[in-house]
CSV table of C-alpha atoms in Angstrom, one decimal:
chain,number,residue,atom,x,y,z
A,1,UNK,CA,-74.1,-20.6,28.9
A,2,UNK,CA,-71.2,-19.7,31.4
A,3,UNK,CA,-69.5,-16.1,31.4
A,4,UNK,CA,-66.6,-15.7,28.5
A,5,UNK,CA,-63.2,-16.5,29.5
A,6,UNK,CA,-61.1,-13.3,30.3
A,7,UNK,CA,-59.1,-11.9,27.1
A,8,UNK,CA,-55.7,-12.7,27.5
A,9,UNK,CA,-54.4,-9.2,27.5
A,10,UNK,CA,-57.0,-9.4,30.8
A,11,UNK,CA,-55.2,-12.1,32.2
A,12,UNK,CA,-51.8,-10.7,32.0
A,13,UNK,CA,-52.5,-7.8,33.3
A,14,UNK,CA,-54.4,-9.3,36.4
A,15,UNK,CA,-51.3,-11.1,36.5
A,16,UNK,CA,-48.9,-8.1,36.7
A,17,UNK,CA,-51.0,-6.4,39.2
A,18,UNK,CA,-50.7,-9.7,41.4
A,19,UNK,CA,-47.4,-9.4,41.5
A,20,UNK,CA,-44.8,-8.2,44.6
A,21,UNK,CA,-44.0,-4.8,44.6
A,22,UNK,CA,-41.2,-3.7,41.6
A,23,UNK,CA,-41.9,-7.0,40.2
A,24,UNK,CA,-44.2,-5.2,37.3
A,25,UNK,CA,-41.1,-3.4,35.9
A,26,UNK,CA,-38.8,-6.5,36.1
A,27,UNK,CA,-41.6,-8.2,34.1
A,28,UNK,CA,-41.8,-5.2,31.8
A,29,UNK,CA,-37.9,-5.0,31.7
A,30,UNK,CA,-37.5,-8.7,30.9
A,31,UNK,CA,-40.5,-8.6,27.8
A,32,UNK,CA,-38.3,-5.9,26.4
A,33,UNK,CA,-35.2,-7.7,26.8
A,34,UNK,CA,-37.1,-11.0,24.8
A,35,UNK,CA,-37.9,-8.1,22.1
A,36,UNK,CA,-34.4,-7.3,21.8
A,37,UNK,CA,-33.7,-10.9,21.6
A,38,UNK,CA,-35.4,-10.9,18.3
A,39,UNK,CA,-32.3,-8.9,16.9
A,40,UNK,CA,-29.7,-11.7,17.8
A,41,UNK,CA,-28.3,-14.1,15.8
A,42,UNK,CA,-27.3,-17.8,16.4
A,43,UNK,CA,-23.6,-17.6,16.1
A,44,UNK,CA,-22.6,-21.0,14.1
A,45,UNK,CA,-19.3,-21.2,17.2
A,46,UNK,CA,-21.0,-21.6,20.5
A,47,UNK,CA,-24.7,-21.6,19.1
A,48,UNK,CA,-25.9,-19.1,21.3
A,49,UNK,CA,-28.1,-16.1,20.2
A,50,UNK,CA,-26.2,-13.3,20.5
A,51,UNK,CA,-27.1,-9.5,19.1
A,52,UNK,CA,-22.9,-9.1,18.4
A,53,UNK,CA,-22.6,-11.9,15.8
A,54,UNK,CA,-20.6,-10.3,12.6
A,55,UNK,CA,-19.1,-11.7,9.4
A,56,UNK,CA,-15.4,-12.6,9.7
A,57,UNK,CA,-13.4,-10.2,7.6
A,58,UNK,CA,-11.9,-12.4,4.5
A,59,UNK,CA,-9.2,-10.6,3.1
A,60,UNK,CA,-10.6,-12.3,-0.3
A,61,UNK,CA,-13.3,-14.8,-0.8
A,62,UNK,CA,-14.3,-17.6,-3.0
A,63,UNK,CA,-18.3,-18.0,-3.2
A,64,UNK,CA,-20.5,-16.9,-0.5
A,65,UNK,CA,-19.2,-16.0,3.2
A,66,UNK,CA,-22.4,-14.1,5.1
A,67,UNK,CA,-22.7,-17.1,6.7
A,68,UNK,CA,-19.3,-17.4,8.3
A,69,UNK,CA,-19.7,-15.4,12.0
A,70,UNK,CA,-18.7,-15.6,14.9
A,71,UNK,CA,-19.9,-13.8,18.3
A,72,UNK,CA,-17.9,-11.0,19.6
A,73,UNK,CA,-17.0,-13.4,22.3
A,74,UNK,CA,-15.3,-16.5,20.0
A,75,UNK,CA,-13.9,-13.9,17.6
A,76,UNK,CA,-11.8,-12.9,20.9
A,77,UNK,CA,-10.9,-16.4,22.0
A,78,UNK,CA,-10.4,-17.3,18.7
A,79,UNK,CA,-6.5,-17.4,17.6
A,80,UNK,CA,-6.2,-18.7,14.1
A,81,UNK,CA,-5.6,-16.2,11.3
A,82,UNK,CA,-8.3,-18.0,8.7
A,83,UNK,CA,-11.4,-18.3,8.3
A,84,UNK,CA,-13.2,-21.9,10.7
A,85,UNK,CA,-15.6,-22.2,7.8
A,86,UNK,CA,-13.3,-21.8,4.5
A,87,UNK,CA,-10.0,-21.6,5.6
A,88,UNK,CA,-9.5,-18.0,3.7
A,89,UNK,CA,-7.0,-15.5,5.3
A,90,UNK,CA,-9.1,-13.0,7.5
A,91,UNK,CA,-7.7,-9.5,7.7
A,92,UNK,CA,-6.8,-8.9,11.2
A,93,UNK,CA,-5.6,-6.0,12.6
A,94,UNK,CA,-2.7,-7.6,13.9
A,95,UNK,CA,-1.8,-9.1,10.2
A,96,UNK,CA,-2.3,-5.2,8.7
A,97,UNK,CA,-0.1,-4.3,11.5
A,98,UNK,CA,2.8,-6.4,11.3
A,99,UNK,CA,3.0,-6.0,7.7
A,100,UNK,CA,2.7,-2.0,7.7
A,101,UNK,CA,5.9,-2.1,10.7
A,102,UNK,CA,7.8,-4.7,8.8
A,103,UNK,CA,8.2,-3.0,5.6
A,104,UNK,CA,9.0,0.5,7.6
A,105,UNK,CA,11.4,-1.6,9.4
A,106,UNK,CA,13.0,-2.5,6.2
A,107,UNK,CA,12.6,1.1,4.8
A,108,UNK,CA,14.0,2.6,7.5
A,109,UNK,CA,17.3,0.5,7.7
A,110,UNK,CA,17.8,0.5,4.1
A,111,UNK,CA,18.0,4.4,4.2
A,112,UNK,CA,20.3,5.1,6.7
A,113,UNK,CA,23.7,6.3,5.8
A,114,UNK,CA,25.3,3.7,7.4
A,115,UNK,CA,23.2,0.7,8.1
A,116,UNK,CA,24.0,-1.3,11.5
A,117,UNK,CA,24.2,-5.0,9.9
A,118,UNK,CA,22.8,-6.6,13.3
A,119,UNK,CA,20.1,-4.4,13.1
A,120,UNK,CA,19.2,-5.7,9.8
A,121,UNK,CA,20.1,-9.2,10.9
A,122,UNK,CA,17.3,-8.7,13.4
A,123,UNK,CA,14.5,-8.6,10.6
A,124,UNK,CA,15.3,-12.3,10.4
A,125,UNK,CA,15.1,-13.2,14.0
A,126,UNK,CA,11.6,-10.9,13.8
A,127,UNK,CA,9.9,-12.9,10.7
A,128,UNK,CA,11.3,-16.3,12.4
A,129,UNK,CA,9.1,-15.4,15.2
A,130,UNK,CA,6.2,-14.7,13.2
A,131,UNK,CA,6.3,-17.8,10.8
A,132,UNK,CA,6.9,-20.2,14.9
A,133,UNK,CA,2.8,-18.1,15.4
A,134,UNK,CA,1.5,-19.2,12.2
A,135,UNK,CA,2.8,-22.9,12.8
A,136,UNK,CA,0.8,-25.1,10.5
A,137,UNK,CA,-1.0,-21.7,8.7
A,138,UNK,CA,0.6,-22.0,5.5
A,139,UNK,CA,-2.1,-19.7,3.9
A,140,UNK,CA,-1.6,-16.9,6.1
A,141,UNK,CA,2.0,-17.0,5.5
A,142,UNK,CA,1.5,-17.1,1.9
A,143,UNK,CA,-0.7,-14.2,1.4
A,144,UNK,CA,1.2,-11.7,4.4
A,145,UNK,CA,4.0,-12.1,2.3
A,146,UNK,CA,2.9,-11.3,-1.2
A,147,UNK,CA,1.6,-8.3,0.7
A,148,UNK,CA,4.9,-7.6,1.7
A,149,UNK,CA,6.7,-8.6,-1.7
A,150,UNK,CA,4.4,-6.8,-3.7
A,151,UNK,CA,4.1,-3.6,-1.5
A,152,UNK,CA,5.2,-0.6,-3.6
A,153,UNK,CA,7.5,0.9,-1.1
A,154,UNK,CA,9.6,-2.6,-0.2
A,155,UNK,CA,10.1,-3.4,-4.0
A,156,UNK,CA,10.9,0.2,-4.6
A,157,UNK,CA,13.6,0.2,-1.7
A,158,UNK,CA,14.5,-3.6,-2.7
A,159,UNK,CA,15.7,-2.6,-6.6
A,160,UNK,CA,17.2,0.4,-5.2
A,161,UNK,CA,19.7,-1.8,-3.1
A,162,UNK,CA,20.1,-4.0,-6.3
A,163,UNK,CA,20.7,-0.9,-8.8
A,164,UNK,CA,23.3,0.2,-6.5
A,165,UNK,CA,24.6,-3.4,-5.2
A,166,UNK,CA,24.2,-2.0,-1.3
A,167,UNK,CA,25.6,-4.1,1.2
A,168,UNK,CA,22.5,-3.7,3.2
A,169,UNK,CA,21.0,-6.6,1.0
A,170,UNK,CA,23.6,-9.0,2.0
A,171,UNK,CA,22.8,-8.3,5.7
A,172,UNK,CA,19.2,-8.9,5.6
A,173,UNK,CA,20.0,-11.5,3.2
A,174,UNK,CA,17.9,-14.1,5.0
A,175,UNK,CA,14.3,-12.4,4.6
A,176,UNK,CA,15.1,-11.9,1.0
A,177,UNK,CA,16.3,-15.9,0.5
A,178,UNK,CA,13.0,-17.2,2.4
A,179,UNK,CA,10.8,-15.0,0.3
A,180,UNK,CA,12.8,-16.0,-3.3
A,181,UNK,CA,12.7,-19.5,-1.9
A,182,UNK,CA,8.7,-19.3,-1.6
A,183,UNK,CA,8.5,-17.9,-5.5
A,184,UNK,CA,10.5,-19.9,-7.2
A,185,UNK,CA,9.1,-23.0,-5.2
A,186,UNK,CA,5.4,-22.1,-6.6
A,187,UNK,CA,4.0,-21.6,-3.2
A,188,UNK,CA,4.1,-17.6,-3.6
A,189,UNK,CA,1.8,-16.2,-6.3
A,190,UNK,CA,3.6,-13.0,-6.9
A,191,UNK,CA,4.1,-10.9,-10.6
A,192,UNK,CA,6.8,-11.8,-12.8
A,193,UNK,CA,8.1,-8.3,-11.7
A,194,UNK,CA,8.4,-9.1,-8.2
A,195,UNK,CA,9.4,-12.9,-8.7
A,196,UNK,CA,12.7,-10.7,-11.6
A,197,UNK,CA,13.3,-8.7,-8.6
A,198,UNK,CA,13.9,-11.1,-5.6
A,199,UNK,CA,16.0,-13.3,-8.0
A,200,UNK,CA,18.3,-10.1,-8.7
A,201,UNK,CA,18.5,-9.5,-5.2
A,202,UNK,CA,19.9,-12.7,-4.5
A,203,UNK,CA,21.9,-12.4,-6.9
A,204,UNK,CA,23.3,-9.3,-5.6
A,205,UNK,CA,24.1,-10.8,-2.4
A,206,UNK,CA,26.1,-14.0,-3.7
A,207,UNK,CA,28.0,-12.3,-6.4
A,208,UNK,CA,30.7,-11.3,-4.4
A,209,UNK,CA,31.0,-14.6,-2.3
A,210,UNK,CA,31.5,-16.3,-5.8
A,211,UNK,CA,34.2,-14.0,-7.4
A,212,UNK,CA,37.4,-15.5,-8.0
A,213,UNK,CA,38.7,-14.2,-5.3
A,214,UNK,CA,35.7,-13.7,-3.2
A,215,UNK,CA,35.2,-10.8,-1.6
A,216,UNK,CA,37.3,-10.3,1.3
A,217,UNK,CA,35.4,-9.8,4.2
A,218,UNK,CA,35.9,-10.2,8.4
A,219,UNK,CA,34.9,-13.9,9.1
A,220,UNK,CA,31.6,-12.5,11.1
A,221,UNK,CA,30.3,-11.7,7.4
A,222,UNK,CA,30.6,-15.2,6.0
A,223,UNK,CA,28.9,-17.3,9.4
A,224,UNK,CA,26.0,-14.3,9.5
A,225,UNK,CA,25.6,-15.0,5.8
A,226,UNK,CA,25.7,-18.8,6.5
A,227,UNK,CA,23.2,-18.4,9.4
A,228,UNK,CA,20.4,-16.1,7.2
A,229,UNK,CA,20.7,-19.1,5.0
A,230,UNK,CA,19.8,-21.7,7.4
A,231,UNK,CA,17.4,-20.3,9.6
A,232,UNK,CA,15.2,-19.4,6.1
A,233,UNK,CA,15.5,-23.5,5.6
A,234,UNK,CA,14.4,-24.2,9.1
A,235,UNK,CA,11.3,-21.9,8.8
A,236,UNK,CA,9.8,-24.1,5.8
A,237,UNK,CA,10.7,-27.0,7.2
A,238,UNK,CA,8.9,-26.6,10.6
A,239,UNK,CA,6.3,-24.8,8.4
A,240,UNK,CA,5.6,-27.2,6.1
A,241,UNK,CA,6.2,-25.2,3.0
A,242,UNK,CA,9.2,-26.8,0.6
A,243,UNK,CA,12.6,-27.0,1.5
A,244,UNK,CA,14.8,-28.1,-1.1
């Protein structure tokens, strides 16, 4: 027949007046904070519950992805261009970016009146530098360049050099080799349109190295020409897409 026990909403107030001084609003502060906690989500990385963790942005998916996140944390020490879970190209800003500037690159040079072949030589040197960062990301390099290929203002630009045989072609002749190369291998899904026009550029730019007489040029033309042929070779090799 003793006395009740104390509710508990008694006890934890006793409790908080029992306290030191300030230490009733750190208390408060803290149940708030566990509230909050409610909101976060384990992310699948570092398995801590965090309220930042987001879906990875797939540029396309197969099946169900609301389960691939990451923490704003691992998303920024993460440096792989596909997704941990699936392996599916995520759109990052950097991939959007470098596309966007390569194909105004491109643009740009094929417009000008007169345009400086080691300028155009450069847009080699630029996409052999971006394959050596996407060592051993095959998939990445795969779908960037479709984008590229099948972006309305580089084909538009590409079959107006071939219409009008421009010379600019033959100095940029390297880019255009690695992506032909990566069609007619099968390892670059592009539309028979495309695939037409990459094979006519190349064309374009061996034609008059195969005339009988060739085309007579300075000797720099034949070793740059020789060079934007290899350096595309080198790229698949040390990417692991085919070579032959």
């Amino acid at each position: 027949g003793g006395a009740a026990p104390p509710s508990l909403a008694r006890v934890h107030s006793l409790e908080l007046v029992s306290l030191e001084p300030g230490a009733a609003e750190v208390a408060a502060a803290a149940s708030g904070s566990a509230r909050a906690g409610t909101d976060a989500r384990v992310c699948p990385i570092c398995c801590e519950a965090r309220v930042d963790v987001e879906q990875l942005p797939h540029w396309e998916t197969a099946g169900d992805v609301s389960d691939h996140r990451m923490c704003g944390r691992c998303r920024q020490t993460y440096a792989l261009n596909t997704c941990p879970f699936c392996k599916e190209v995520l759109a990052k800003d950097e991939l959007l970016r470098h596309i966007s500037s390569f194909i105004d690159s491109v643009s740009a040079r094929a417009r000008a009146d007169d345009p400086d072949p080691n300028e155009l030589a450069a847009l080699l040197e630029r996409w052999q530098t971006f394959e050596m960062e996407l060592d051993g990301q095959p998939t990445v390099l795969r779908r960037v360049t479709r984008l590229i290929v099948e972006d309305r203002a580089f084909a538009a630009r590409l079959e107006d050099g071939v219409r009008h045989q421009d010379t600019w072609l033959r100095d940029m002749a390297g880019i255009i080799f690695r992506f032909h190369a990566l069609a007619e291998d099968g390892e670059l899904a592009v539309s028979p349109a495309a695939a037409r026009l990459l094979s006519a550029a190349v064309e374009t730019i061996l034609e008059p190295f195969e005339r009988t007489p060739p085309v007579q040029l300075h000797g720099h033309y034949y070793g740059a020409l020789y060079t934007q042929a290899v350096v595309p070779w080198l790229c698949a090799w040390r990417g692991g897409t085919r070579s032959r």
